Short mmCIF file of C-alpha atoms and ligand atoms in Angstrom, two decimals:
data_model
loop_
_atom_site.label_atom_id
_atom_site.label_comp_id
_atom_site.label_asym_id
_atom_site.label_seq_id
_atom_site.Cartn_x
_atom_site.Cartn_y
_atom_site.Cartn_z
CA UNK A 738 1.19 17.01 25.90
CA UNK A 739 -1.81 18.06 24.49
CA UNK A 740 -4.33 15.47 23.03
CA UNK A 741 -2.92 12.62 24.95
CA UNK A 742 -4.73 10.09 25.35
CA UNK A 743 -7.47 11.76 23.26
CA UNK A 744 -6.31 9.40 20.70
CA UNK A 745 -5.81 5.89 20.04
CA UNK A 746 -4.24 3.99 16.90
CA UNK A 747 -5.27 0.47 16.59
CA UNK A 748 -2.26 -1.21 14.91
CA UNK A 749 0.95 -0.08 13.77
CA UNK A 750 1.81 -1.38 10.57
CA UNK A 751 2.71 0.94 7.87
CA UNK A 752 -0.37 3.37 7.79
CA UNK A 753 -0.21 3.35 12.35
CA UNK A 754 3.06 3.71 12.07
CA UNK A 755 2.57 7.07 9.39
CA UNK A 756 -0.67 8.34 11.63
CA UNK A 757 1.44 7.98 14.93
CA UNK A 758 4.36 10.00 13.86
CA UNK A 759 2.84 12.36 12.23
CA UNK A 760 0.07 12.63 15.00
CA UNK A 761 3.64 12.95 17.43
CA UNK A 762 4.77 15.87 14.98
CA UNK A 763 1.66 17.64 15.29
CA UNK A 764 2.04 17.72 18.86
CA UNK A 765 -0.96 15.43 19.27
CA UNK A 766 0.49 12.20 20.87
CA UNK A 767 -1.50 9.47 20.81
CA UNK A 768 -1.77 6.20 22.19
CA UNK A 769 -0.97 2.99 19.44
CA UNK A 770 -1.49 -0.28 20.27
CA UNK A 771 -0.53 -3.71 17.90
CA UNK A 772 -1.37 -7.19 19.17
CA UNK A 773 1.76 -8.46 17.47
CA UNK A 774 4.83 -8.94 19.90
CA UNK A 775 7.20 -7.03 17.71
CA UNK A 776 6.35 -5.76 13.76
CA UNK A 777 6.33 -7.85 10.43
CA UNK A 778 9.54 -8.94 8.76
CA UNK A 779 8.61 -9.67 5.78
CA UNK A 780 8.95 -7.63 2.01
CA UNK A 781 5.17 -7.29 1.20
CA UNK A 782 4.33 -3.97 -0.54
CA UNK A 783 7.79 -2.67 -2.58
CA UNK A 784 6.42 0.66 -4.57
CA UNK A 785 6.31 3.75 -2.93
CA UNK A 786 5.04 6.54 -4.80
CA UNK A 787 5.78 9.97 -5.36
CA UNK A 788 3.00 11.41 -3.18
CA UNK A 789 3.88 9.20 -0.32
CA UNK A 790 7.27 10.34 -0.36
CA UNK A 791 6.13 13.84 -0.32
CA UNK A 792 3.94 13.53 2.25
CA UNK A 793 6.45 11.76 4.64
CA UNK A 794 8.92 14.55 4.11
CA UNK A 795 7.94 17.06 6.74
CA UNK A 796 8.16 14.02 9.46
CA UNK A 797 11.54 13.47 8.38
CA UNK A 798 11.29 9.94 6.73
CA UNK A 799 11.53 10.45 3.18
CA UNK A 800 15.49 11.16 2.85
CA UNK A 801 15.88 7.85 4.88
CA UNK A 802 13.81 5.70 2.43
CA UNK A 803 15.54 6.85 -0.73
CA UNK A 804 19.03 6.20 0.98
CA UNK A 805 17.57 2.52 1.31
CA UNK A 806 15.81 2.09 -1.59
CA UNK A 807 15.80 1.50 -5.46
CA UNK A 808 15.19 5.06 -8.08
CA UNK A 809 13.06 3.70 -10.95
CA UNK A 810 11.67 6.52 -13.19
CA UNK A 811 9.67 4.21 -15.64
CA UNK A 812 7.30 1.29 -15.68
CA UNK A 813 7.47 -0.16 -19.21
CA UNK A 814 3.93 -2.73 -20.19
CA UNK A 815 5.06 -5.32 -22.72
CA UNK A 816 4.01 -8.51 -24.39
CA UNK A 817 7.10 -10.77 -24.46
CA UNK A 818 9.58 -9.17 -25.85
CA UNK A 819 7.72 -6.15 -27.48
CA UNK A 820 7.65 -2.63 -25.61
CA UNK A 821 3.88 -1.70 -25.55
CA UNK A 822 4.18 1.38 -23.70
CA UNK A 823 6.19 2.97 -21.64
CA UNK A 824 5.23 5.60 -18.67
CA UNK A 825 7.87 7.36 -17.36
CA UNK A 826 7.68 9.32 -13.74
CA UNK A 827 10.97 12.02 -15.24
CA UNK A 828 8.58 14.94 -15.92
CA UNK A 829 6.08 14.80 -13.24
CA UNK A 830 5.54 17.88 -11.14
CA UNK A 831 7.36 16.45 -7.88
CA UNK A 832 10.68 16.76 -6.14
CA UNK A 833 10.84 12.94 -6.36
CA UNK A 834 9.68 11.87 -9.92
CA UNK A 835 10.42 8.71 -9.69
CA UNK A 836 9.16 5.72 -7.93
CA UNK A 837 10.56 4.24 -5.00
CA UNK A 838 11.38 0.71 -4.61
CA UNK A 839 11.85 -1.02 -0.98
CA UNK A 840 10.67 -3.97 0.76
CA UNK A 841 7.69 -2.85 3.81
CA UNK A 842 9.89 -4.02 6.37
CA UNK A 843 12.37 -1.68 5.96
CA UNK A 844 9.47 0.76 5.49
CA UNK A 845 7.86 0.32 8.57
CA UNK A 846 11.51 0.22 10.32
CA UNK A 847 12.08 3.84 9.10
CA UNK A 848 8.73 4.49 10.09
CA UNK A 849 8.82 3.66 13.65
CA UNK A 850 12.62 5.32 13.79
CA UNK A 851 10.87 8.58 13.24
CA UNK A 852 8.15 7.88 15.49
CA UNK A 853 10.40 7.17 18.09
CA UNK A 854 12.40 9.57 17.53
CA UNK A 855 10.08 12.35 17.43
CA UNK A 856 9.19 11.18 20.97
CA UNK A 857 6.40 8.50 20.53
CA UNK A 858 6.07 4.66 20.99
CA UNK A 859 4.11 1.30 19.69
CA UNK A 860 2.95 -0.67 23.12
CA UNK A 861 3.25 -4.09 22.69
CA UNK A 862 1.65 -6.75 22.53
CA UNK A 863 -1.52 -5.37 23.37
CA UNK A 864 -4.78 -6.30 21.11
CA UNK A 865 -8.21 -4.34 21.18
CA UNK A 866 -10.90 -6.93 21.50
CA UNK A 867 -13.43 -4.79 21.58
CA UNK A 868 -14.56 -1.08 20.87
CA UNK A 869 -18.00 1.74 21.92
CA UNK A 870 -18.99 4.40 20.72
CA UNK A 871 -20.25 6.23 23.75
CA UNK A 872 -21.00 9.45 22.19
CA UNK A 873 -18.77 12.14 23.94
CA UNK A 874 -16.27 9.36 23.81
CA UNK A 875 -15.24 6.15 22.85
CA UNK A 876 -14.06 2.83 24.63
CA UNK A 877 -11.72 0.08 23.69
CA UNK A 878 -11.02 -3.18 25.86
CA UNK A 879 -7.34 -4.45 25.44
CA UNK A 880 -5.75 -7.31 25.95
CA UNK A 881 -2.36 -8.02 27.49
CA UNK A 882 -0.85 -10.60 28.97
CA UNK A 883 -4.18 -12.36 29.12
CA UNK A 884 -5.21 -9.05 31.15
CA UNK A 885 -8.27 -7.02 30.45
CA UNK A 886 -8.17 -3.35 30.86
CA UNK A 887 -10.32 -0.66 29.48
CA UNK A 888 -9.47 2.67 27.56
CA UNK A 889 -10.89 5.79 27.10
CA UNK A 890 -10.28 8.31 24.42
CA UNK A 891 -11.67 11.00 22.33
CA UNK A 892 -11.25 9.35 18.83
CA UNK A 893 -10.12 5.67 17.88
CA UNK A 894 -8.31 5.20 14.61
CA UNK A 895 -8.73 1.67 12.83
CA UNK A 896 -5.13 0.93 11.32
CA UNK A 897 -5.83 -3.13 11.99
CA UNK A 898 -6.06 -4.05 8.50
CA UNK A 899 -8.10 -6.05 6.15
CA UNK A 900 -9.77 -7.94 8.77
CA UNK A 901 -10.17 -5.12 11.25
CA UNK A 902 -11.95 -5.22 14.37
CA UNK A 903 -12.85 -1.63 14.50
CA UNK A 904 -14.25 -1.51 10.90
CA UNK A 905 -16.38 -4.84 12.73
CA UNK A 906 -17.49 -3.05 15.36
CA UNK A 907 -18.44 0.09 13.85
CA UNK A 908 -20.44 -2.35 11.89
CA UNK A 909 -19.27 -0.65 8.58
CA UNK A 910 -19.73 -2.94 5.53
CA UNK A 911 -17.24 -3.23 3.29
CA UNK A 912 -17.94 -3.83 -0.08
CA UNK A 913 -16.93 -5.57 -3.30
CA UNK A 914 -15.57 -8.86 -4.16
CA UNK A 915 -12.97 -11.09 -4.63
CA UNK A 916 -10.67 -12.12 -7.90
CA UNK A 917 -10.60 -15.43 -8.89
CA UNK A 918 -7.00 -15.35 -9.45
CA UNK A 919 -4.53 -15.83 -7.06
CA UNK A 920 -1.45 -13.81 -6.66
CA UNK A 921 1.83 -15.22 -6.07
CA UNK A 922 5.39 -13.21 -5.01
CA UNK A 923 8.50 -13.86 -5.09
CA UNK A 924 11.60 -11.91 -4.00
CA UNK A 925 14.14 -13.90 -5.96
CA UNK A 926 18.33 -13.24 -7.50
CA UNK A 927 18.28 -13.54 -11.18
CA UNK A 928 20.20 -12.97 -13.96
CA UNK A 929 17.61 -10.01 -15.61
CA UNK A 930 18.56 -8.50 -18.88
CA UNK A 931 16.39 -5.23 -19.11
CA UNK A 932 17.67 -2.53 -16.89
CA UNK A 933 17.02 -1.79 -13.09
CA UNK A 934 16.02 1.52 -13.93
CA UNK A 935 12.11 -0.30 -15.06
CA UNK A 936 9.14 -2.17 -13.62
CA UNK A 937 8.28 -4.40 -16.17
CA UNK A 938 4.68 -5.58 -16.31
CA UNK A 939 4.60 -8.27 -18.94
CA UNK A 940 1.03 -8.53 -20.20
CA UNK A 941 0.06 -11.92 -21.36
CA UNK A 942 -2.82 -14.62 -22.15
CA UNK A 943 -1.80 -16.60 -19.14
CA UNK A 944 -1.92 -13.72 -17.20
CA UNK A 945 0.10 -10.27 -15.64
CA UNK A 946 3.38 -10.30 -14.28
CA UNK A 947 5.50 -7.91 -12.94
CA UNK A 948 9.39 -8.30 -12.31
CA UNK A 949 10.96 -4.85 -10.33
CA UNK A 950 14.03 -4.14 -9.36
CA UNK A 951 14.65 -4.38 -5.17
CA UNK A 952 17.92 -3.41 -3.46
CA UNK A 953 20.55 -5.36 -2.86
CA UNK A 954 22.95 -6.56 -5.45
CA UNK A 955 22.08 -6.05 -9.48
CA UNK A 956 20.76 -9.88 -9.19
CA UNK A 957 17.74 -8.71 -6.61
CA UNK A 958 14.39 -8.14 -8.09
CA UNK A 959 10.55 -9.07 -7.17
CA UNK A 960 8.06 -11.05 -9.18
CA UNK A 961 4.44 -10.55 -8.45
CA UNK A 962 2.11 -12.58 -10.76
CA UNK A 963 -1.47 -13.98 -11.61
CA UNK A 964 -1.68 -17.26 -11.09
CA UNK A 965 -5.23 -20.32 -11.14
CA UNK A 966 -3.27 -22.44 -8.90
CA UNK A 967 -0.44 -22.58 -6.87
CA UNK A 968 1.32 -24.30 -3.89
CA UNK A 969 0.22 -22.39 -0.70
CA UNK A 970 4.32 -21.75 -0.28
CA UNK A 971 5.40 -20.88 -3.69
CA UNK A 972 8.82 -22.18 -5.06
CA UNK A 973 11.77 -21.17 -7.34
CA UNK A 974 10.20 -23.68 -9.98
CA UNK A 975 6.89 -21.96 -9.80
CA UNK A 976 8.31 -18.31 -10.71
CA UNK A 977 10.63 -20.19 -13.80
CA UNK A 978 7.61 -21.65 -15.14
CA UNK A 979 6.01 -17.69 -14.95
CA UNK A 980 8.70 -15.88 -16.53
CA UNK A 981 9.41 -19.07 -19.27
CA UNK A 982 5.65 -18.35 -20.16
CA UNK A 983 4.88 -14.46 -19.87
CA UNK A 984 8.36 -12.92 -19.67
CA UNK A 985 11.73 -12.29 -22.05
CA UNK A 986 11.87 -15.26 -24.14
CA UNK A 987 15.88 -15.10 -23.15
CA UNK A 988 18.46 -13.62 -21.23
CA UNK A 989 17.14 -14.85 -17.24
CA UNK A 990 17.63 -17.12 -14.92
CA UNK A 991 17.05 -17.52 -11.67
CA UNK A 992 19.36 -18.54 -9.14
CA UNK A 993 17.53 -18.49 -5.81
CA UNK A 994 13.88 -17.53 -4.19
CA UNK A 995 14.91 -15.34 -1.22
CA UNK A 996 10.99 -15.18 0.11
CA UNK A 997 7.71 -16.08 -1.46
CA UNK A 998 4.33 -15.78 -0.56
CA UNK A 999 0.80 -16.45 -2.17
CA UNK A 1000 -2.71 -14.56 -1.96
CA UNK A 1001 -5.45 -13.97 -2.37
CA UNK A 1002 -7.41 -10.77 -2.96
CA UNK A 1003 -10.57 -8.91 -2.37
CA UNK A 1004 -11.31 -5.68 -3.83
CA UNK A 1005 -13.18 -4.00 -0.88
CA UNK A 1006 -13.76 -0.34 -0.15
CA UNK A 1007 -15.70 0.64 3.53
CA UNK A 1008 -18.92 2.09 3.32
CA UNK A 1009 -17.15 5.34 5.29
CA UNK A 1010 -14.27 5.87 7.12
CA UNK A 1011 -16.02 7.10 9.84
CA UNK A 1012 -18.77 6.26 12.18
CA UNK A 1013 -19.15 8.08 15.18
CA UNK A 1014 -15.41 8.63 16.95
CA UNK A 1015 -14.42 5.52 15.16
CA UNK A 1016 -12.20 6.00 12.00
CA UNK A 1017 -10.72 3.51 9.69
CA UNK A 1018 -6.93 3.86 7.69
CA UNK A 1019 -5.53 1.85 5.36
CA UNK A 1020 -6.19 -1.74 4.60
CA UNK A 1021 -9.08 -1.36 7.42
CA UNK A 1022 -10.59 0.99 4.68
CA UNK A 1023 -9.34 -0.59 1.38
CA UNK A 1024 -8.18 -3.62 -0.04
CA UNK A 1025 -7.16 -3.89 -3.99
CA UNK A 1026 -4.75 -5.54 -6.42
CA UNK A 1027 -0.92 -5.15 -6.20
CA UNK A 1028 -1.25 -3.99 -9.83
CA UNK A 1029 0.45 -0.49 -9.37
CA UNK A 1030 1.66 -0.99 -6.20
CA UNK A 1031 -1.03 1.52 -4.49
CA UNK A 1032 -2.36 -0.29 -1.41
CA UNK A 1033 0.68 0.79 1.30
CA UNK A 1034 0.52 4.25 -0.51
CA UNK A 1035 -3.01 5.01 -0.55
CA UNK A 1036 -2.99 3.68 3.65
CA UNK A 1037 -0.04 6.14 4.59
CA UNK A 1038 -1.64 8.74 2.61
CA UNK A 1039 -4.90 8.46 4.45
CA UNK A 1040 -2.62 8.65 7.92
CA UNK A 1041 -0.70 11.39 7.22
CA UNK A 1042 -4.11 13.55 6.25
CA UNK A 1043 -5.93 11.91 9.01
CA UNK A 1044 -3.71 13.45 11.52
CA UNK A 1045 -4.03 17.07 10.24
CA UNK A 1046 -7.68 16.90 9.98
CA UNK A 1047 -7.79 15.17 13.78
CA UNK A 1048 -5.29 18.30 14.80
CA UNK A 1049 -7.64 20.58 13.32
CA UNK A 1050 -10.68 18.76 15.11
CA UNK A 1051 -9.19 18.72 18.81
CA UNK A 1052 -7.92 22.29 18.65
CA UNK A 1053 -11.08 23.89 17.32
CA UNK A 1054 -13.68 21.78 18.74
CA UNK A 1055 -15.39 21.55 15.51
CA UNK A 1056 -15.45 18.19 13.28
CA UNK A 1057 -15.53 19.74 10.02
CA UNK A 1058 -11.71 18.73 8.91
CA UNK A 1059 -12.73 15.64 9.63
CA UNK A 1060 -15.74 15.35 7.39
CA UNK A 1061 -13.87 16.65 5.00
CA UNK A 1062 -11.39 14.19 5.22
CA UNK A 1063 -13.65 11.56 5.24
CA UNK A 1064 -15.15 12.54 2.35
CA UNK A 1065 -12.03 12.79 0.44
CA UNK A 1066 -10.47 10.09 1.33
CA UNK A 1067 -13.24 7.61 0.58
CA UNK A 1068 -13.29 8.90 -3.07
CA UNK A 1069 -9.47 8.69 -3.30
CA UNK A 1070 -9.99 5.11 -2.05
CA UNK A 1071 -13.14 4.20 -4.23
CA UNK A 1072 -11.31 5.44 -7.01
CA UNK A 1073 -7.57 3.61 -6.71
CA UNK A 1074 -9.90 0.61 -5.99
CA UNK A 1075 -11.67 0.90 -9.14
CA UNK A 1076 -8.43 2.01 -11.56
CA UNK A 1077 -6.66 -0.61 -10.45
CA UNK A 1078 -9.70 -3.55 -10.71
CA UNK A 1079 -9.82 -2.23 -14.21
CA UNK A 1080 -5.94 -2.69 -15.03
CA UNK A 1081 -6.24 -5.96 -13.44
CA UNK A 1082 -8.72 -6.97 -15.60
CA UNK A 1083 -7.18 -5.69 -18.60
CA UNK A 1084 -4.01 -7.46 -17.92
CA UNK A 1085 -5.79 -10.73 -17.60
CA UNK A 1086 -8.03 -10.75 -20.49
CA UNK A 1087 -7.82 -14.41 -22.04
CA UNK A 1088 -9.57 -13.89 -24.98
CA UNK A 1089 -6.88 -13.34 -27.77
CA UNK A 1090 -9.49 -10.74 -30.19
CA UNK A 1091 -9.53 -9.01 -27.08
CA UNK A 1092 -6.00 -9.16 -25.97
CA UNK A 1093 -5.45 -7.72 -29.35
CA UNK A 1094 -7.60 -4.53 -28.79
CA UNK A 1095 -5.68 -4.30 -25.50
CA UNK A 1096 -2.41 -4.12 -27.03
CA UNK A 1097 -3.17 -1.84 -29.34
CA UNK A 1098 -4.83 0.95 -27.22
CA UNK A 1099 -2.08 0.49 -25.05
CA UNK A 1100 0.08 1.17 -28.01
CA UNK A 1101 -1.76 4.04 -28.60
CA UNK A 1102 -1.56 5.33 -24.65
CA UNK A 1103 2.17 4.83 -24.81
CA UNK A 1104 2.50 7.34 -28.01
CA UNK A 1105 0.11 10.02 -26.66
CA UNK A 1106 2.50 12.15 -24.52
CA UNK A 1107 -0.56 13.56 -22.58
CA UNK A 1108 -2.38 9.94 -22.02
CA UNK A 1109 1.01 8.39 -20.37
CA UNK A 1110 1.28 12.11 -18.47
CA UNK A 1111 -2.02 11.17 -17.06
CA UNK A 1112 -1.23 7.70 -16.27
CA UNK A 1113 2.09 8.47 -14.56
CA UNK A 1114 0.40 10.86 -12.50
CA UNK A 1115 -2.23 8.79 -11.22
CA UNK A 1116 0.20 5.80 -10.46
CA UNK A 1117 2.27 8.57 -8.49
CA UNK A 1118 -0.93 9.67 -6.75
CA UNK A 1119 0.00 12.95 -7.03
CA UNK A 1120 -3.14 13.27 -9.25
CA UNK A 1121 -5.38 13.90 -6.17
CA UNK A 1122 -2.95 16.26 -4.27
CA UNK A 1123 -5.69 18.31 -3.46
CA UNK A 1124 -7.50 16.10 -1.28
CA UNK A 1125 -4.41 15.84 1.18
CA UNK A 1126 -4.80 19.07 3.89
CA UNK A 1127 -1.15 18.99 4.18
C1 FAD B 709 1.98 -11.31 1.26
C2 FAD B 709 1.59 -9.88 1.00
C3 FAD B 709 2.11 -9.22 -0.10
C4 FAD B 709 1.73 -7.92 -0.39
N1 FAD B 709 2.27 -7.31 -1.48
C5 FAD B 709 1.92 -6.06 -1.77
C6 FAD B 709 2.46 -5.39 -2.90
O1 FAD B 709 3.27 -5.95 -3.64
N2 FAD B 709 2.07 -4.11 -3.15
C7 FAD B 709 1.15 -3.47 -2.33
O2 FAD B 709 0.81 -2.30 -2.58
N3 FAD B 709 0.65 -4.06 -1.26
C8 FAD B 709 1.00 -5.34 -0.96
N4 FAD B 709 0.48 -5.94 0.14
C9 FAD B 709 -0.46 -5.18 0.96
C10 FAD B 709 0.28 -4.29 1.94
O3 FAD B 709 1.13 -5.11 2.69
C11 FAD B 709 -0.79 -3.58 2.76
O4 FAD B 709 -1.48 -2.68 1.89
C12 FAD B 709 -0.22 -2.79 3.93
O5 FAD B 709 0.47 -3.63 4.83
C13 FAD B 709 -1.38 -2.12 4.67
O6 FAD B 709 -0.91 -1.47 5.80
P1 FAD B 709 -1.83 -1.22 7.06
O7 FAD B 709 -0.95 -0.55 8.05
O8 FAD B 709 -3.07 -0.54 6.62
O9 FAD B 709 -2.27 -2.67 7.56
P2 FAD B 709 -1.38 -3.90 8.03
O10 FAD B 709 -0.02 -3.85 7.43
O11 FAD B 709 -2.21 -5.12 7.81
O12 FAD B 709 -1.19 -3.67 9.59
C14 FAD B 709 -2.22 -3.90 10.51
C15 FAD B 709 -1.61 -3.98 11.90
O13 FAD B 709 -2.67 -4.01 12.84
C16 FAD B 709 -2.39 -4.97 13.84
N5 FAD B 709 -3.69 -5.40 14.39
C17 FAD B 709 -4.70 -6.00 13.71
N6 FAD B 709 -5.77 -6.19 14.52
C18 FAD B 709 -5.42 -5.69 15.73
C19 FAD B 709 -6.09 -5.61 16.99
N7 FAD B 709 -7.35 -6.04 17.14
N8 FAD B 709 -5.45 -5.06 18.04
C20 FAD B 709 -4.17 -4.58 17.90
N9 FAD B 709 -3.48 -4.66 16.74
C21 FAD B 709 -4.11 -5.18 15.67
C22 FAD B 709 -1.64 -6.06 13.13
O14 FAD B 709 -0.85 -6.82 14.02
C23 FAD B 709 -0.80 -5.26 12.12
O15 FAD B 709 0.47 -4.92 12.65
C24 FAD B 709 0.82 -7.25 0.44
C25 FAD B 709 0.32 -7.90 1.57
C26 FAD B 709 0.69 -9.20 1.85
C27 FAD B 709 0.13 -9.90 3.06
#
């Protein structure tokens, strides 16, 4: 097949997993490697977004998702028990206006379902240790089974995540900070008494949470939240004390924590997303809050553009899709990084004068029909449609 073995996917979580299959569609199999012996079981990233759906369609893997996952057309901000605005996905320009909401295991299962079944495969457990940048080509050394071999290919496609190697060896900084807060999840059952047709981000002086429906029964939902402190495994009691704080002031109650998790995060974005024949996807390119639910989207939306503009490169010789790309996608990433730092802040704000001011301009956002227009879009992603070549 042509452009086998011309490229090589470091990692296959969910953006590997996107770049690999579509890469395999394309007719432009490639080689992906992940160090882990089989893929990650656990819920993680929930949302996915208009604009990920769409671009997942022509692989095949969009009709799959929705069949698995939860339709919610509106995220609703409140204080308590007071609606301060409401953004609803109905009237957006998309065949899916709504937002998706599954757990990334299931994701990445549909994911590699498609991959394989458009003909490609993950190789397993194999890690890259290292990677050069030899000019007409690039290297990688693997590891497997305590073996050392080395690789060849034309271009080598950093999927590895937050703490990539590739991004390392490139020796691409990547810059911002971190938040002081932590973040806590939980996937819990609970009695819930506003509808399964919302994400509810509750805004409050103690900080953000968010409380989404998941599938499963009517009793499944997640909690993500703020937190100063926490136990490094969170537990039931942790998540009452949230919601008896920031949520409904009646009407829950949780029964049982299904899986919980704390972190802590970094808002990051990679100098570029390319150096050389090295190029870096997803987390391995950008890390940001959970508020919004972008990071998983923004990663598969890099892959699935990546692979046209590495198509575009291999059959024409010339590298211009791919500067392009680059270009794009670094402001897409610089600027979901930055929207979503500033909603972050905003929903943390301790000071009650300014959690006043807040309120109201979100008030005001949630009656201006173009304002929440522009909001839904961006959350969708499908604000920046033209920087996909797809
Ligand atoms: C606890 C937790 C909760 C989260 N919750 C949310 C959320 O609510 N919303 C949200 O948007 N995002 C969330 N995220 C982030 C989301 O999971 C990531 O954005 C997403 O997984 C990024 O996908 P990726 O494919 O870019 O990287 P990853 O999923 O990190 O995948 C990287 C892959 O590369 C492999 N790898 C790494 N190094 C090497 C190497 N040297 N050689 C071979 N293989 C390698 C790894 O084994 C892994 O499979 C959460 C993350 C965590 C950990």
């Amino acid at each position: 097949m042509k452009g086998y073995k011309e490229i090589v996917v470091v990692g296959a979580g969910p953006s590997g997993l996107a770049l690999g299959a579509e890469l395999q569609r394309l007719g432009m199999a490639a080689r992906i490697f992940d160090r882990q012996e089989e893929g990650a079981n656990t819920s993680r990233a929930v949302v996915v977004h208009a604009r990920t759906l769409e671009v997942l369609e022509p692989m095949g893997a969009t009709a799959e998702l929705i069949r698995n996952g939860v339709v919610v057309p509106v995220f609703r901000m409140r204080d308590r028990n007071k609606i301060l605005a409401t953004v609803g996905f109905k009237d957006l320009d998309t065949p899916y206006p709504f937002t998706l909401m599954i757990p990334q295991d299931r994701t990445e299962a549909i994911l590699l379902h498609r991959l394989q079944s458009l003909g490609a495969k993950v190789e397993r457990p194999y890690e890259v240790v290292a990677t050069r940048d030899l000019g007409e080509s690039v290297e990688a050394q693997l590891k497997h089974d305590g073996e050392l071999s080395t690789l060849r290919a034309q271009w080598l496609v950093g999927c590895d995540g937050a703490h990539s190697l590739v991004r390392e060896q490139a020796a691409i900084p990547f810059e911002g900070g971190a938040y002081e807060e932590n973040f806590v999840l939980g996937d819990v059952e609970m009695d819930w008494p506003i509808e399964r047709e919302e994400v509810s981000l509750f805004f409050s002086e103690k900080g953000l949470v968010v409380v989404a429906p998941l599938p499963g029964t009517k009793f499944h939902f997640r909690i993500v939240a703020t937190v100063d402190r926490v136990a490094e495994t969170p537990q039931a009691a942790d998540f009452q004390h949230i919601l008896e704080d920031r949520g409904p002031k009646k009407g829950w109650a949780i029964h049982r924590l299904l899986w919980g998790s704390r972190f802590h995060l970094q808002h990051r974005v990679a100098k570029t997303l390319r150096h050389g024949r090295m190029l870096l996807v997803g987390d391995a390119a950008h890390v940001h809050s959970p508020a919004g639910g972008q990071g998983m989207n923004t990663g598969i939306q890099d892959a699935v553009s990546l692979a046209g503009a590495l198509e575009s490169t291999i059959r024409t010789g010339q590298d211009d899709a791919l500067k392009d790309w680059q270009e794009q996608r670094h402001e897409v990433a610089s600027s979901v990084v930055s929207f979503t730092d500033r909603v972050t802040r905003m929903a943390t704000l301790s000071s009650p004068a300014l959690k006043s001011l807040r309120n109201a301009v979100i008030g005001i956002i949630g009656h201006v029909p173009l304002a929440q227009h522009a909001l839904a879009e961006r959350l969708a992603e499908i604000d920046h449609r033209e920087f996909v070549n797809h």
